[in-house]
Amino acid sequence: MLEIELKVRVDSLDPIRQNLKDRHAEFKGKQHEHDIYYNAPHRDFGSTDEALRVRYTDGPALVTYKGKKLREYGLKAREELNTAVESGEVFEQILDRLGFTRTAEVNKWRENYRLGNASFALDQVDGLGTFAEIEIMAETNGADATGQIQKFAKEMGISGEPILASYLELLLSTR
């Protein structure tokens, strides 16, 4: 699957939240996400533009691999592979035993909405501020997904320069 995403820093989440409600977007819940990022012993993910993350929420831990960003869609696009694990702590011990090292932690509070084939996230990220994201998962035709995302952004009042960096990259750049 190809994750195509628009991420924009916003001053306030309130008008976007109201626009989502006005358009009858389905509220999927609010949760705290605690992400632990790892680097591999055999290659530097910062250099290869990859990411390996263990995410803790209210449910099972989620392990995510994100491939190199694809620039041809004009937004942030990359391969994303996810799998739930029964114990994130045990999985982290396995990574440690294999020589992977913790890179950073990202804490955010996220409100999730769904409208059509798009997911919307309203994020408050520790140390970074507030952001709105629109994401469409596409098997093919990333250009079509990009057009849909831009249309949704206009309808929801999400404007500003698209941020192509991940929260991890933004956080690391502030250190």
mmCIF file with all atom_site columns, C-alpha atoms in Angstrom:
data_model
loop_
_atom_site.group_PDB
_atom_site.id
_atom_site.type_symbol
_atom_site.label_atom_id
_atom_site.label_alt_id
_atom_site.label_comp_id
_atom_site.label_asym_id
_atom_site.label_entity_id
_atom_site.label_seq_id
_atom_site.pdbx_PDB_ins_code
_atom_site.Cartn_x
_atom_site.Cartn_y
_atom_site.Cartn_z
_atom_site.occupancy
_atom_site.B_iso_or_equiv
_atom_site.pdbx_formal_charge
_atom_site.auth_seq_id
_atom_site.auth_comp_id
_atom_site.auth_asym_id
_atom_site.auth_atom_id
_atom_site.pdbx_PDB_model_num
ATOM 1   C CA . MET A 1 1   ? 0.000   0.000  0.000  1.00 0.00 ? 1   MET A CA 1
ATOM 2   C CA . LEU A 1 2   ? 1.056   3.554  -0.709 1.00 0.00 ? 2   LEU A CA 1
ATOM 3   C CA . GLU A 1 3   ? 0.385   6.177  1.950  1.00 0.00 ? 3   GLU A CA 1
ATOM 4   C CA . ILE A 1 4   ? -0.242  9.601  0.398  1.00 0.00 ? 4   ILE A CA 1
ATOM 5   C CA . GLU A 1 5   ? -0.504  12.392 2.926  1.00 0.00 ? 5   GLU A CA 1
ATOM 6   C CA . LEU A 1 6   ? -0.843  16.121 3.292  1.00 0.00 ? 6   LEU A CA 1
ATOM 7   C CA . LYS A 1 7   ? 0.455   17.482 6.597  1.00 0.00 ? 7   LYS A CA 1
ATOM 8   C CA . VAL A 1 8   ? 0.126   21.172 7.461  1.00 0.00 ? 8   VAL A CA 1
ATOM 9   C CA . ARG A 1 9   ? 1.005   23.090 10.625 1.00 0.00 ? 9   ARG A CA 1
ATOM 10  C CA . VAL A 1 10  ? -2.112  24.956 11.808 1.00 0.00 ? 10  VAL A CA 1
ATOM 11  C CA . ASP A 1 11  ? -2.719  27.643 14.422 1.00 0.00 ? 11  ASP A CA 1
ATOM 12  C CA . SER A 1 12  ? -5.991  26.112 15.615 1.00 0.00 ? 12  SER A CA 1
ATOM 13  C CA . LEU A 1 13  ? -7.699  22.775 15.142 1.00 0.00 ? 13  LEU A CA 1
ATOM 14  C CA . ASP A 1 14  ? -11.149 24.168 16.003 1.00 0.00 ? 14  ASP A CA 1
ATOM 15  C CA . PRO A 1 15  ? -12.218 25.448 12.540 1.00 0.00 ? 15  PRO A CA 1
ATOM 16  C CA . ILE A 1 16  ? -11.071 22.238 10.853 1.00 0.00 ? 16  ILE A CA 1
ATOM 17  C CA . ARG A 1 17  ? -12.858 20.127 13.477 1.00 0.00 ? 17  ARG A CA 1
ATOM 18  C CA . GLN A 1 18  ? -16.035 22.144 12.869 1.00 0.00 ? 18  GLN A CA 1
ATOM 19  C CA . ASN A 1 19  ? -15.749 21.761 9.065  1.00 0.00 ? 19  ASN A CA 1
ATOM 20  C CA . LEU A 1 20  ? -15.378 17.991 9.491  1.00 0.00 ? 20  LEU A CA 1
ATOM 21  C CA . LYS A 1 21  ? -18.475 17.892 11.711 1.00 0.00 ? 21  LYS A CA 1
ATOM 22  C CA . ASP A 1 22  ? -20.440 20.096 9.279  1.00 0.00 ? 22  ASP A CA 1
ATOM 23  C CA . ARG A 1 23  ? -19.653 17.634 6.462  1.00 0.00 ? 23  ARG A CA 1
ATOM 24  C CA . HIS A 1 24  ? -20.711 14.679 8.640  1.00 0.00 ? 24  HIS A CA 1
ATOM 25  C CA . ALA A 1 25  ? -17.249 13.144 8.823  1.00 0.00 ? 25  ALA A CA 1
ATOM 26  C CA . GLU A 1 26  ? -17.263 10.055 11.026 1.00 0.00 ? 26  GLU A CA 1
ATOM 27  C CA . PHE A 1 27  ? -15.450 10.680 14.311 1.00 0.00 ? 27  PHE A CA 1
ATOM 28  C CA . LYS A 1 28  ? -13.236 7.642  14.920 1.00 0.00 ? 28  LYS A CA 1
ATOM 29  C CA . GLY A 1 29  ? -11.982 8.642  18.362 1.00 0.00 ? 29  GLY A CA 1
ATOM 30  C CA . LYS A 1 30  ? -9.225  10.456 20.162 1.00 0.00 ? 30  LYS A CA 1
ATOM 31  C CA . GLN A 1 31  ? -6.145  8.755  21.485 1.00 0.00 ? 31  GLN A CA 1
ATOM 32  C CA . HIS A 1 32  ? -2.655  9.256  22.775 1.00 0.00 ? 32  HIS A CA 1
ATOM 33  C CA . GLU A 1 33  ? -0.005  7.752  20.492 1.00 0.00 ? 33  GLU A CA 1
ATOM 34  C CA . HIS A 1 34  ? 3.416   7.057  21.936 1.00 0.00 ? 34  HIS A CA 1
ATOM 35  C CA . ASP A 1 35  ? 5.832   6.194  19.128 1.00 0.00 ? 35  ASP A CA 1
ATOM 36  C CA . ILE A 1 36  ? 9.286   4.696  19.605 1.00 0.00 ? 36  ILE A CA 1
ATOM 37  C CA . TYR A 1 37  ? 11.523  4.911  16.522 1.00 0.00 ? 37  TYR A CA 1
ATOM 38  C CA . TYR A 1 38  ? 14.440  2.594  15.851 1.00 0.00 ? 38  TYR A CA 1
ATOM 39  C CA . ASN A 1 39  ? 17.501  2.585  13.647 1.00 0.00 ? 39  ASN A CA 1
ATOM 40  C CA . ALA A 1 40  ? 18.993  -0.555 12.135 1.00 0.00 ? 40  ALA A CA 1
ATOM 41  C CA . PRO A 1 41  ? 22.483  -1.859 12.870 1.00 0.00 ? 41  PRO A CA 1
ATOM 42  C CA . HIS A 1 42  ? 23.160  -2.618 9.180  1.00 0.00 ? 42  HIS A CA 1
ATOM 43  C CA . ARG A 1 43  ? 22.028  0.720  7.662  1.00 0.00 ? 43  ARG A CA 1
ATOM 44  C CA . ASP A 1 44  ? 21.133  4.209  8.808  1.00 0.00 ? 44  ASP A CA 1
ATOM 45  C CA . PHE A 1 45  ? 17.417  4.842  8.297  1.00 0.00 ? 45  PHE A CA 1
ATOM 46  C CA . GLY A 1 46  ? 18.096  8.593  8.405  1.00 0.00 ? 46  GLY A CA 1
ATOM 47  C CA . SER A 1 47  ? 20.281  8.177  5.307  1.00 0.00 ? 47  SER A CA 1
ATOM 48  C CA . THR A 1 48  ? 17.996  5.711  3.523  1.00 0.00 ? 48  THR A CA 1
ATOM 49  C CA . ASP A 1 49  ? 14.849  7.738  4.346  1.00 0.00 ? 49  ASP A CA 1
ATOM 50  C CA . GLU A 1 50  ? 13.146  4.753  6.009  1.00 0.00 ? 50  GLU A CA 1
ATOM 51  C CA . ALA A 1 51  ? 11.493  4.429  9.411  1.00 0.00 ? 51  ALA A CA 1
ATOM 52  C CA . LEU A 1 52  ? 10.752  1.621  11.861 1.00 0.00 ? 52  LEU A CA 1
ATOM 53  C CA . ARG A 1 53  ? 8.327   2.442  14.630 1.00 0.00 ? 53  ARG A CA 1
ATOM 54  C CA . VAL A 1 54  ? 6.591   0.752  17.547 1.00 0.00 ? 54  VAL A CA 1
ATOM 55  C CA . ARG A 1 55  ? 3.358   2.623  18.376 1.00 0.00 ? 55  ARG A CA 1
ATOM 56  C CA . TYR A 1 56  ? 1.582   2.317  21.697 1.00 0.00 ? 56  TYR A CA 1
ATOM 57  C CA . THR A 1 57  ? -2.098  3.265  21.988 1.00 0.00 ? 57  THR A CA 1
ATOM 58  C CA . ASP A 1 58  ? -5.033  1.850  23.919 1.00 0.00 ? 58  ASP A CA 1
ATOM 59  C CA . GLY A 1 59  ? -4.980  -1.367 21.874 1.00 0.00 ? 59  GLY A CA 1
ATOM 60  C CA . PRO A 1 60  ? -2.245  -3.743 20.762 1.00 0.00 ? 60  PRO A CA 1
ATOM 61  C CA . ALA A 1 61  ? 1.103   -2.231 19.836 1.00 0.00 ? 61  ALA A CA 1
ATOM 62  C CA . LEU A 1 62  ? 1.528   -1.513 16.135 1.00 0.00 ? 62  LEU A CA 1
ATOM 63  C CA . VAL A 1 63  ? 4.832   -2.053 14.326 1.00 0.00 ? 63  VAL A CA 1
ATOM 64  C CA . THR A 1 64  ? 5.257   0.056  11.201 1.00 0.00 ? 64  THR A CA 1
ATOM 65  C CA . TYR A 1 65  ? 7.881   0.097  8.464  1.00 0.00 ? 65  TYR A CA 1
ATOM 66  C CA . LYS A 1 66  ? 7.879   3.176  6.235  1.00 0.00 ? 66  LYS A CA 1
ATOM 67  C CA . GLY A 1 67  ? 9.823   3.105  2.997  1.00 0.00 ? 67  GLY A CA 1
ATOM 68  C CA . LYS A 1 68  ? 11.653  5.897  1.243  1.00 0.00 ? 68  LYS A CA 1
ATOM 69  C CA . LYS A 1 69  ? 9.536   8.943  0.400  1.00 0.00 ? 69  LYS A CA 1
ATOM 70  C CA . LEU A 1 70  ? 8.324   9.106  -3.191 1.00 0.00 ? 70  LEU A CA 1
ATOM 71  C CA . ARG A 1 71  ? 8.453   12.681 -4.481 1.00 0.00 ? 71  ARG A CA 1
ATOM 72  C CA . GLU A 1 72  ? 6.505   12.288 -7.726 1.00 0.00 ? 72  GLU A CA 1
ATOM 73  C CA . TYR A 1 73  ? 3.092   12.938 -6.148 1.00 0.00 ? 73  TYR A CA 1
ATOM 74  C CA . GLY A 1 74  ? 3.848   16.412 -4.777 1.00 0.00 ? 74  GLY A CA 1
ATOM 75  C CA . LEU A 1 75  ? 2.810   15.357 -1.279 1.00 0.00 ? 75  LEU A CA 1
ATOM 76  C CA . LYS A 1 76  ? 4.376   12.972 1.192  1.00 0.00 ? 76  LYS A CA 1
ATOM 77  C CA . ALA A 1 77  ? 4.022   9.455  -0.225 1.00 0.00 ? 77  ALA A CA 1
ATOM 78  C CA . ARG A 1 78  ? 5.732   6.248  0.824  1.00 0.00 ? 78  ARG A CA 1
ATOM 79  C CA . GLU A 1 79  ? 5.210   2.542  1.223  1.00 0.00 ? 79  GLU A CA 1
ATOM 80  C CA . GLU A 1 80  ? 3.797   1.655  4.621  1.00 0.00 ? 80  GLU A CA 1
ATOM 81  C CA . LEU A 1 81  ? 3.605   -1.806 6.184  1.00 0.00 ? 81  LEU A CA 1
ATOM 82  C CA . ASN A 1 82  ? 1.830   -2.328 9.525  1.00 0.00 ? 82  ASN A CA 1
ATOM 83  C CA . THR A 1 83  ? 1.295   -5.256 11.839 1.00 0.00 ? 83  THR A CA 1
ATOM 84  C CA . ALA A 1 84  ? -0.100  -5.505 15.351 1.00 0.00 ? 84  ALA A CA 1
ATOM 85  C CA . VAL A 1 85  ? 1.976   -7.292 17.979 1.00 0.00 ? 85  VAL A CA 1
ATOM 86  C CA . GLU A 1 86  ? 0.709   -8.732 21.221 1.00 0.00 ? 86  GLU A CA 1
ATOM 87  C CA . SER A 1 87  ? 3.471   -7.101 23.271 1.00 0.00 ? 87  SER A CA 1
ATOM 88  C CA . GLY A 1 88  ? 5.281   -4.007 22.074 1.00 0.00 ? 88  GLY A CA 1
ATOM 89  C CA . GLU A 1 89  ? 7.688   -4.345 24.991 1.00 0.00 ? 89  GLU A CA 1
ATOM 90  C CA . VAL A 1 90  ? 8.725   -7.859 23.936 1.00 0.00 ? 90  VAL A CA 1
ATOM 91  C CA . PHE A 1 91  ? 9.088   -6.732 20.325 1.00 0.00 ? 91  PHE A CA 1
ATOM 92  C CA . GLU A 1 92  ? 11.323  -3.869 21.497 1.00 0.00 ? 92  GLU A CA 1
ATOM 93  C CA . GLN A 1 93  ? 13.454  -6.393 23.417 1.00 0.00 ? 93  GLN A CA 1
ATOM 94  C CA . ILE A 1 94  ? 13.802  -8.422 20.211 1.00 0.00 ? 94  ILE A CA 1
ATOM 95  C CA . LEU A 1 95  ? 14.923  -5.307 18.323 1.00 0.00 ? 95  LEU A CA 1
ATOM 96  C CA . ASP A 1 96  ? 17.423  -4.550 21.099 1.00 0.00 ? 96  ASP A CA 1
ATOM 97  C CA . ARG A 1 97  ? 18.831  -8.099 20.945 1.00 0.00 ? 97  ARG A CA 1
ATOM 98  C CA . LEU A 1 98  ? 19.215  -7.746 17.163 1.00 0.00 ? 98  LEU A CA 1
ATOM 99  C CA . GLY A 1 99  ? 21.241  -4.548 17.548 1.00 0.00 ? 99  GLY A CA 1
ATOM 100 C CA . PHE A 1 100 ? 18.576  -1.979 16.665 1.00 0.00 ? 100 PHE A CA 1
ATOM 101 C CA . THR A 1 101 ? 18.848  1.266  18.610 1.00 0.00 ? 101 THR A CA 1
ATOM 102 C CA . ARG A 1 102 ? 16.205  3.693  19.815 1.00 0.00 ? 102 ARG A CA 1
ATOM 103 C CA . THR A 1 103 ? 16.347  6.918  17.833 1.00 0.00 ? 103 THR A CA 1
ATOM 104 C CA . ALA A 1 104 ? 13.612  9.022  19.392 1.00 0.00 ? 104 ALA A CA 1
ATOM 105 C CA . GLU A 1 105 ? 10.154  9.110  20.899 1.00 0.00 ? 105 GLU A CA 1
ATOM 106 C CA . VAL A 1 106 ? 7.177   11.077 19.612 1.00 0.00 ? 106 VAL A CA 1
ATOM 107 C CA . ASN A 1 107 ? 4.112   11.744 21.749 1.00 0.00 ? 107 ASN A CA 1
ATOM 108 C CA . LYS A 1 108 ? 0.940   13.054 20.203 1.00 0.00 ? 108 LYS A CA 1
ATOM 109 C CA . TRP A 1 109 ? -2.738  13.330 20.930 1.00 0.00 ? 109 TRP A CA 1
ATOM 110 C CA . ARG A 1 110 ? -4.700  12.579 17.776 1.00 0.00 ? 110 ARG A CA 1
ATOM 111 C CA . GLU A 1 111 ? -8.346  12.990 16.812 1.00 0.00 ? 111 GLU A CA 1
ATOM 112 C CA . ASN A 1 112 ? -9.293  10.716 13.919 1.00 0.00 ? 112 ASN A CA 1
ATOM 113 C CA . TYR A 1 113 ? -12.040 11.328 11.363 1.00 0.00 ? 113 TYR A CA 1
ATOM 114 C CA . ARG A 1 114 ? -13.127 9.501  8.220  1.00 0.00 ? 114 ARG A CA 1
ATOM 115 C CA . LEU A 1 115 ? -14.839 11.023 5.200  1.00 0.00 ? 115 LEU A CA 1
ATOM 116 C CA . GLY A 1 116 ? -15.164 8.928  2.065  1.00 0.00 ? 116 GLY A CA 1
ATOM 117 C CA . ASN A 1 117 ? -11.827 7.265  1.353  1.00 0.00 ? 117 ASN A CA 1
ATOM 118 C CA . ALA A 1 118 ? -9.836  9.850  3.318  1.00 0.00 ? 118 ALA A CA 1
ATOM 119 C CA . SER A 1 119 ? -8.593  9.785  6.887  1.00 0.00 ? 119 SER A CA 1
ATOM 120 C CA . PHE A 1 120 ? -8.184  13.058 8.747  1.00 0.00 ? 120 PHE A CA 1
ATOM 121 C CA . ALA A 1 121 ? -5.986  13.501 11.800 1.00 0.00 ? 121 ALA A CA 1
ATOM 122 C CA . LEU A 1 122 ? -5.952  16.536 14.053 1.00 0.00 ? 122 LEU A CA 1
ATOM 123 C CA . ASP A 1 123 ? -2.720  16.325 16.030 1.00 0.00 ? 123 ASP A CA 1
ATOM 124 C CA . GLN A 1 124 ? -1.193  17.995 19.058 1.00 0.00 ? 124 GLN A CA 1
ATOM 125 C CA . VAL A 1 125 ? 2.461   16.902 19.094 1.00 0.00 ? 125 VAL A CA 1
ATOM 126 C CA . ASP A 1 126 ? 4.698   17.419 22.137 1.00 0.00 ? 126 ASP A CA 1
ATOM 127 C CA . GLY A 1 127 ? 7.454   19.875 21.313 1.00 0.00 ? 127 GLY A CA 1
ATOM 128 C CA . LEU A 1 128 ? 6.095   20.697 17.844 1.00 0.00 ? 128 LEU A CA 1
ATOM 129 C CA . GLY A 1 129 ? 2.549   22.116 18.036 1.00 0.00 ? 129 GLY A CA 1
ATOM 130 C CA . THR A 1 130 ? -0.679  21.450 16.138 1.00 0.00 ? 130 THR A CA 1
ATOM 131 C CA . PHE A 1 131 ? -1.080  19.853 12.726 1.00 0.00 ? 131 PHE A CA 1
ATOM 132 C CA . ALA A 1 132 ? -3.809  18.649 10.384 1.00 0.00 ? 132 ALA A CA 1
ATOM 133 C CA . GLU A 1 133 ? -3.257  15.618 8.161  1.00 0.00 ? 133 GLU A CA 1
ATOM 134 C CA . ILE A 1 134 ? -5.251  14.144 5.312  1.00 0.00 ? 134 ILE A CA 1
ATOM 135 C CA . GLU A 1 135 ? -4.261  10.635 4.210  1.00 0.00 ? 135 GLU A CA 1
ATOM 136 C CA . ILE A 1 136 ? -5.425  8.288  1.494  1.00 0.00 ? 136 ILE A CA 1
ATOM 137 C CA . MET A 1 137 ? -4.067  4.772  1.146  1.00 0.00 ? 137 MET A CA 1
ATOM 138 C CA . ALA A 1 138 ? -3.715  3.844  -2.522 1.00 0.00 ? 138 ALA A CA 1
ATOM 139 C CA . GLU A 1 139 ? -2.696  0.623  -4.225 1.00 0.00 ? 139 GLU A CA 1
ATOM 140 C CA . THR A 1 140 ? -2.243  2.443  -7.528 1.00 0.00 ? 140 THR A CA 1
ATOM 141 C CA . ASN A 1 141 ? -2.878  5.885  -9.021 1.00 0.00 ? 141 ASN A CA 1
ATOM 142 C CA . GLY A 1 142 ? -1.202  8.090  -6.459 1.00 0.00 ? 142 GLY A CA 1
ATOM 143 C CA . ALA A 1 143 ? -1.867  11.115 -8.682 1.00 0.00 ? 143 ALA A CA 1
ATOM 144 C CA . ASP A 1 144 ? -5.638  10.598 -8.282 1.00 0.00 ? 144 ASP A CA 1
ATOM 145 C CA . ALA A 1 145 ? -5.238  10.374 -4.492 1.00 0.00 ? 145 ALA A CA 1
ATOM 146 C CA . THR A 1 146 ? -3.203  13.599 -4.516 1.00 0.00 ? 146 THR A CA 1
ATOM 147 C CA . GLY A 1 147 ? -6.020  15.395 -6.342 1.00 0.00 ? 147 GLY A CA 1
ATOM 148 C CA . GLN A 1 148 ? -8.603  14.074 -3.882 1.00 0.00 ? 148 GLN A CA 1
ATOM 149 C CA . ILE A 1 149 ? -6.485  15.203 -0.928 1.00 0.00 ? 149 ILE A CA 1
ATOM 150 C CA . GLN A 1 150 ? -6.096  18.702 -2.363 1.00 0.00 ? 150 GLN A CA 1
ATOM 151 C CA . LYS A 1 151 ? -9.876  18.928 -2.879 1.00 0.00 ? 151 LYS A CA 1
ATOM 152 C CA . PHE A 1 152 ? -10.547 17.809 0.713  1.00 0.00 ? 152 PHE A CA 1
ATOM 153 C CA . ALA A 1 153 ? -7.972  20.306 2.046  1.00 0.00 ? 153 ALA A CA 1
ATOM 154 C CA . LYS A 1 154 ? -9.728  23.184 0.306  1.00 0.00 ? 154 LYS A CA 1
ATOM 155 C CA . GLU A 1 155 ? -13.147 22.053 1.573  1.00 0.00 ? 155 GLU A CA 1
ATOM 156 C CA . MET A 1 156 ? -11.910 21.713 5.165  1.00 0.00 ? 156 MET A CA 1
ATOM 157 C CA . GLY A 1 157 ? -9.947  24.978 5.252  1.00 0.00 ? 157 GLY A CA 1
ATOM 158 C CA . ILE A 1 158 ? -6.595  23.235 5.605  1.00 0.00 ? 158 ILE A CA 1
ATOM 159 C CA . SER A 1 159 ? -4.060  25.521 3.973  1.00 0.00 ? 159 SER A CA 1
ATOM 160 C CA . GLY A 1 160 ? -0.385  26.242 4.178  1.00 0.00 ? 160 GLY A CA 1
ATOM 161 C CA . GLU A 1 161 ? 2.859   24.795 2.961  1.00 0.00 ? 161 GLU A CA 1
ATOM 162 C CA . PRO A 1 162 ? 2.759   20.965 2.853  1.00 0.00 ? 162 PRO A CA 1
ATOM 163 C CA . ILE A 1 163 ? 5.219   19.471 5.315  1.00 0.00 ? 163 ILE A CA 1
ATOM 164 C CA . LEU A 1 164 ? 7.036   16.536 3.771  1.00 0.00 ? 164 LEU A CA 1
ATOM 165 C CA . ALA A 1 165 ? 9.011   15.712 6.915  1.00 0.00 ? 165 ALA A CA 1
ATOM 166 C CA . SER A 1 166 ? 7.721   13.198 9.454  1.00 0.00 ? 166 SER A CA 1
ATOM 167 C CA . TYR A 1 167 ? 7.088   14.194 13.060 1.00 0.00 ? 167 TYR A CA 1
ATOM 168 C CA . LEU A 1 168 ? 10.280  12.293 13.874 1.00 0.00 ? 168 LEU A CA 1
ATOM 169 C CA . GLU A 1 169 ? 12.283  14.386 11.389 1.00 0.00 ? 169 GLU A CA 1
ATOM 170 C CA . LEU A 1 170 ? 10.714  17.606 12.666 1.00 0.00 ? 170 LEU A CA 1
ATOM 171 C CA . LEU A 1 171 ? 11.502  16.655 16.257 1.00 0.00 ? 171 LEU A CA 1
ATOM 172 C CA . LEU A 1 172 ? 15.089  15.662 15.452 1.00 0.00 ? 172 LEU A CA 1
ATOM 173 C CA . SER A 1 173 ? 15.631  18.971 13.613 1.00 0.00 ? 173 SER A CA 1
ATOM 174 C CA . THR A 1 174 ? 14.798  20.888 16.809 1.00 0.00 ? 174 THR A CA 1
ATOM 175 C CA . ARG A 1 175 ? 17.542  19.183 18.822 1.00 0.00 ? 175 ARG A CA 1
#
